[in-house]
């Protein structure tokens, strides 16, 4: 499952991202409200955890913006606000649930699971590019019906590139999306090594992974 964490507190954001990745989720992160909105409009998330107070754009305005565009991504709002009027305002803006800081991480996980069990959160749609098919719910990829043997990191990279195709994905976004440990994939050549391995596994998929010098990579269909 692919989720978004939008939180401006770097320490809390890192704790939540690491915890969710350890629980088996694919995680994107945002530190500002406008960044969160861009990601929500670009990607299909199983759920989003959004802080009320963020730079540039408050979380509640982010939620109102995606609802105005008919996006049904389930949203769990994090906030220090705990008055009835605040809760009503958050729910009226389109939040699906509400968690007051400080909170227990296991409770947050339980609330996310409950949100993602709702019919609107079902990820039945496959992502496709050429003969490559991505199943976000199963975290698997296949070419012409044959399942690819991908490591978790390889899967995270190829899913991200397909979601963003044909746009260029910056190296730092690939690193934040696909790596959960202390390895610095930007300073090392880890991203490039994984891209090379993916190219070998994607033979016959009708796509190519193109480097964009000093920026990142993009996935495009052959012939385009």
C-alpha positions as semicolon CSV with decimal commas, in nm:
position;residue;x (nm);y (nm);z (nm)
1;X;0,000;0,000;0,000
2;X;0,122;0,347;-0,096
3;X;0,071;0,621;0,165
4;X;0,169;0,984;0,207
5;X;0,305;1,142;0,525
6;X;0,272;1,523;0,526
7;X;0,433;1,661;0,841
8;X;0,664;1,960;0,887
9;X;0,831;1,829;1,204
10;X;1,134;1,647;1,061
11;X;1,180;1,416;1,358
12;X;0,815;1,308;1,370
13;X;0,803;1,275;0,992
14;X;1,104;1,044;0,996
15;X;0,962;0,833;1,281
16;X;0,628;0,791;1,104
17;X;0,788;0,711;0,768
18;X;1,024;0,454;0,915
19;X;0,746;0,294;1,118
20;X;0,514;0,265;0,820
21;X;0,788;0,126;0,596
22;X;0,868;-0,133;0,863
23;X;0,499;-0,224;0,860
24;X;0,520;-0,293;0,486
25;X;0,392;0,033;0,338
26;X;0,544;0,229;0,051
27;X;0,581;0,584;0,182
28;X;0,618;0,928;0,026
29;X;0,685;1,229;0,251
30;X;0,619;1,602;0,232
31;X;0,731;1,879;0,466
32;X;0,506;2,155;0,328
33;X;0,140;2,180;0,244
34;X;0,197;2,273;-0,120
35;X;0,430;1,974;-0,163
36;X;0,164;1,747;-0,012
37;X;-0,100;1,881;-0,250
38;X;0,124;1,827;-0,553
39;X;0,189;1,465;-0,449
40;X;-0,178;1,395;-0,379
41;X;-0,275;1,528;-0,722
42;X;0,002;1,330;-0,893
43;X;-0,024;0,992;-0,721
44;X;-0,293;0,748;-0,618
45;X;-0,247;0,685;-0,245
46;X;-0,422;0,427;-0,031
47;X;-0,430;0,692;0,244
48;X;-0,262;1,013;0,359
49;X;-0,154;1,126;0,705
50;X;-0,164;1,506;0,703
51;X;-0,062;1,750;0,975
52;X;-0,299;2,043;1,027
53;X;-0,026;2,307;1,062
54;X;0,230;2,313;0,780
55;X;0,431;2,582;0,601
56;X;0,293;2,752;0,288
57;X;-0,041;2,571;0,305
58;X;-0,225;2,426;0,606
59;X;-0,321;2,062;0,597
60;X;-0,689;2,146;0,622
61;X;-0,658;2,356;0,306
62;X;-0,477;2,068;0,134
63;X;-0,768;1,837;0,214
64;X;-1,024;2,093;0,097
65;X;-0,830;2,132;-0,229
66;X;-0,825;1,761;-0,313
67;X;-1,191;1,720;-0,222
68;X;-1,278;2,009;-0,456
69;X;-1,114;1,801;-0,730
70;X;-1,321;1,493;-0,638
71;X;-1,023;1,299;-0,502
72;X;-1,139;1,045;-0,245
73;X;-0,800;0,959;-0,090
74;X;-0,868;0,876;0,278
75;X;-0,707;1,138;0,504
76;X;-0,608;1,103;0,868
77;X;-0,551;1,450;1,012
78;X;-0,284;1,501;1,280
79;X;-0,320;1,802;1,506
80;X;-0,274;1,946;1,853
81;X;-0,621;2,103;1,822
82;X;-0,881;1,919;2,028
83;X;-1,187;2,140;2,061
84;X;-1,522;2,029;1,915
85;X;-1,520;2,324;1,673
86;X;-1,176;2,222;1,542
87;X;-1,285;1,863;1,490
88;X;-1,601;1,977;1,311
89;X;-1,400;2,211;1,087
90;X;-1,158;1,932;0,996
91;X;-1,433;1,684;0,917
92;X;-1,630;1,940;0,719
93;X;-1,319;2,012;0,511
94;X;-1,311;1,647;0,406
95;X;-1,090;1,468;0,663
96;X;-1,192;1,108;0,724
97;X;-1,044;1,073;1,072
98;X;-0,871;1,283;1,334
99;X;-0,580;1,203;1,568
100;X;-0,465;1,442;1,840
101;X;-0,096;1,480;1,923
102;X;0,071;1,320;2,107
103;X;-0,058;0,984;1,988
104;X;0,036;0,617;1,997
105;X;0,187;0,488;1,672
106;X;-0,005;0,160;1,693
107;X;-0,331;0,353;1,721
108;X;-0,237;0,549;1,410
109;X;-0,170;0,222;1,225
110;X;-0,507;0,087;1,333
111;X;-0,685;0,401;1,215
112;X;-0,507;0,382;0,879
113;X;-0,607;0,018;0,836
114;X;-0,967;0,110;0,910
115;X;-0,961;0,391;0,654
116;X;-0,810;0,167;0,387
117;X;-1,076;-0,099;0,441
118;X;-1,340;0,143;0,319
119;X;-1,457;0,079;-0,040
120;X;-1,334;0,419;-0,162
121;X;-0,978;0,323;-0,072
122;X;-0,972;0,003;-0,277
123;X;-0,670;-0,009;-0,507
124;X;-0,808;-0,220;-0,788
125;X;-0,652;-0,015;-1,064
126;X;-0,330;-0,141;-1,223
127;X;-0,066;0,095;-1,355
128;X;0,048;0,024;-1,711
129;X;0,327;0,132;-1,941
130;X;0,396;-0,065;-2,257
131;X;0,372;-0,434;-2,167
132;X;0,459;-0,356;-1,804
133;X;0,179;-0,387;-1,548
134;X;0,205;-0,273;-1,185
135;X;-0,033;-0,399;-0,916
136;X;-0,003;-0,155;-0,621
137;X;-0,224;-0,365;-0,394
138;X;-0,008;-0,676;-0,439
139;X;0,318;-0,477;-0,468
140;X;0,406;-0,676;-0,780
141;X;0,498;-0,612;-1,142
142;X;0,457;-0,825;-1,453
143;X;0,544;-0,815;-1,823
144;X;0,295;-0,975;-2,061
145;X;0,143;-1,158;-1,766
146;X;0,471;-1,298;-1,632
147;X;0,553;-1,180;-1,279
148;X;0,891;-1,011;-1,242
149;X;1,128;-1,115;-0,965
150;X;1,192;-0,774;-0,810
151;X;1,347;-0,682;-0,478
152;X;1,142;-0,441;-0,261
153;X;1,374;-0,156;-0,362
154;X;1,348;-0,238;-0,732
155;X;0,969;-0,256;-0,706
156;X;0,952;0,079;-0,524
157;X;1,164;0,244;-0,795
158;X;0,974;0,105;-1,092
159;X;0,633;0,180;-0,939
160;X;0,740;0,539;-0,874
161;X;0,873;0,582;-1,229
162;X;0,557;0,436;-1,382
163;X;0,337;0,661;-1,169
164;X;0,532;0,969;-1,276
165;X;0,587;0,861;-1,640
166;X;0,683;1,032;-1,864
167;X;0,797;1,300;-1,618
168;X;1,150;1,308;-1,481
169;X;1,182;1,189;-1,120
170;X;1,463;1,356;-0,927
171;X;1,725;1,138;-0,763
172;X;1,639;1,264;-0,414
173;X;1,274;1,166;-0,463
174;X;1,378;0,817;-0,576
175;X;1,606;0,789;-0,272
176;X;1,340;0,900;-0,023
177;X;1,081;0,673;-0,180
178;X;1,282;0,351;-0,214
179;X;1,538;0,346;0,070
180;X;1,459;0,301;0,440
181;X;1,805;0,254;0,593
182;X;2,102;0,484;0,652
183;X;2,252;0,420;0,308
184;X;2,297;0,738;0,106
185;X;2,184;0,626;-0,241
186;X;2,243;0,973;-0,386
187;X;2,608;1,005;-0,284
188;X;2,676;0,642;-0,374
189;X;2,588;0,481;-0,707
190;X;2,310;0,267;-0,556
191;X;2,033;0,428;-0,760
192;X;2,224;0,371;-1,083
193;X;2,302;0,010;-0,988
194;X;1,934;-0,061;-0,925
195;X;1,833;0,109;-1,250
196;X;2,080;-0,113;-1,438
197;X;1,930;-0,423;-1,277
198;X;1,580;-0,305;-1,359
199;X;1,670;-0,250;-1,723
200;X;1,778;-0,615;-1,746
201;X;1,453;-0,732;-1,589
202;X;1,237;-0,506;-1,808
203;X;1,361;-0,648;-2,140
204;X;1,053;-0,701;-2,355
205;X;0,840;-0,462;-2,149
206;X;0,828;-0,199;-2,422
207;X;0,965;0,071;-2,191
208;X;1,301;0,232;-2,133
209;X;1,455;0,395;-1,826
210;X;1,618;0,716;-1,940
211;X;1,877;0,907;-1,736
212;X;1,848;1,284;-1,723
213;X;2,194;1,415;-1,647
214;X;2,238;1,559;-1,296
215;X;1,862;1,531;-1,233
216;X;1,726;1,177;-1,222
217;X;1,543;0,922;-1,435
218;X;1,221;0,884;-1,626
219;X;1,032;0,588;-1,771
220;X;0,895;0,620;-2,122
221;X;0,731;0,380;-2,361
222;X;0,947;0,276;-2,654
223;X;0,863;0,462;-2,969
224;X;0,745;0,769;-2,776
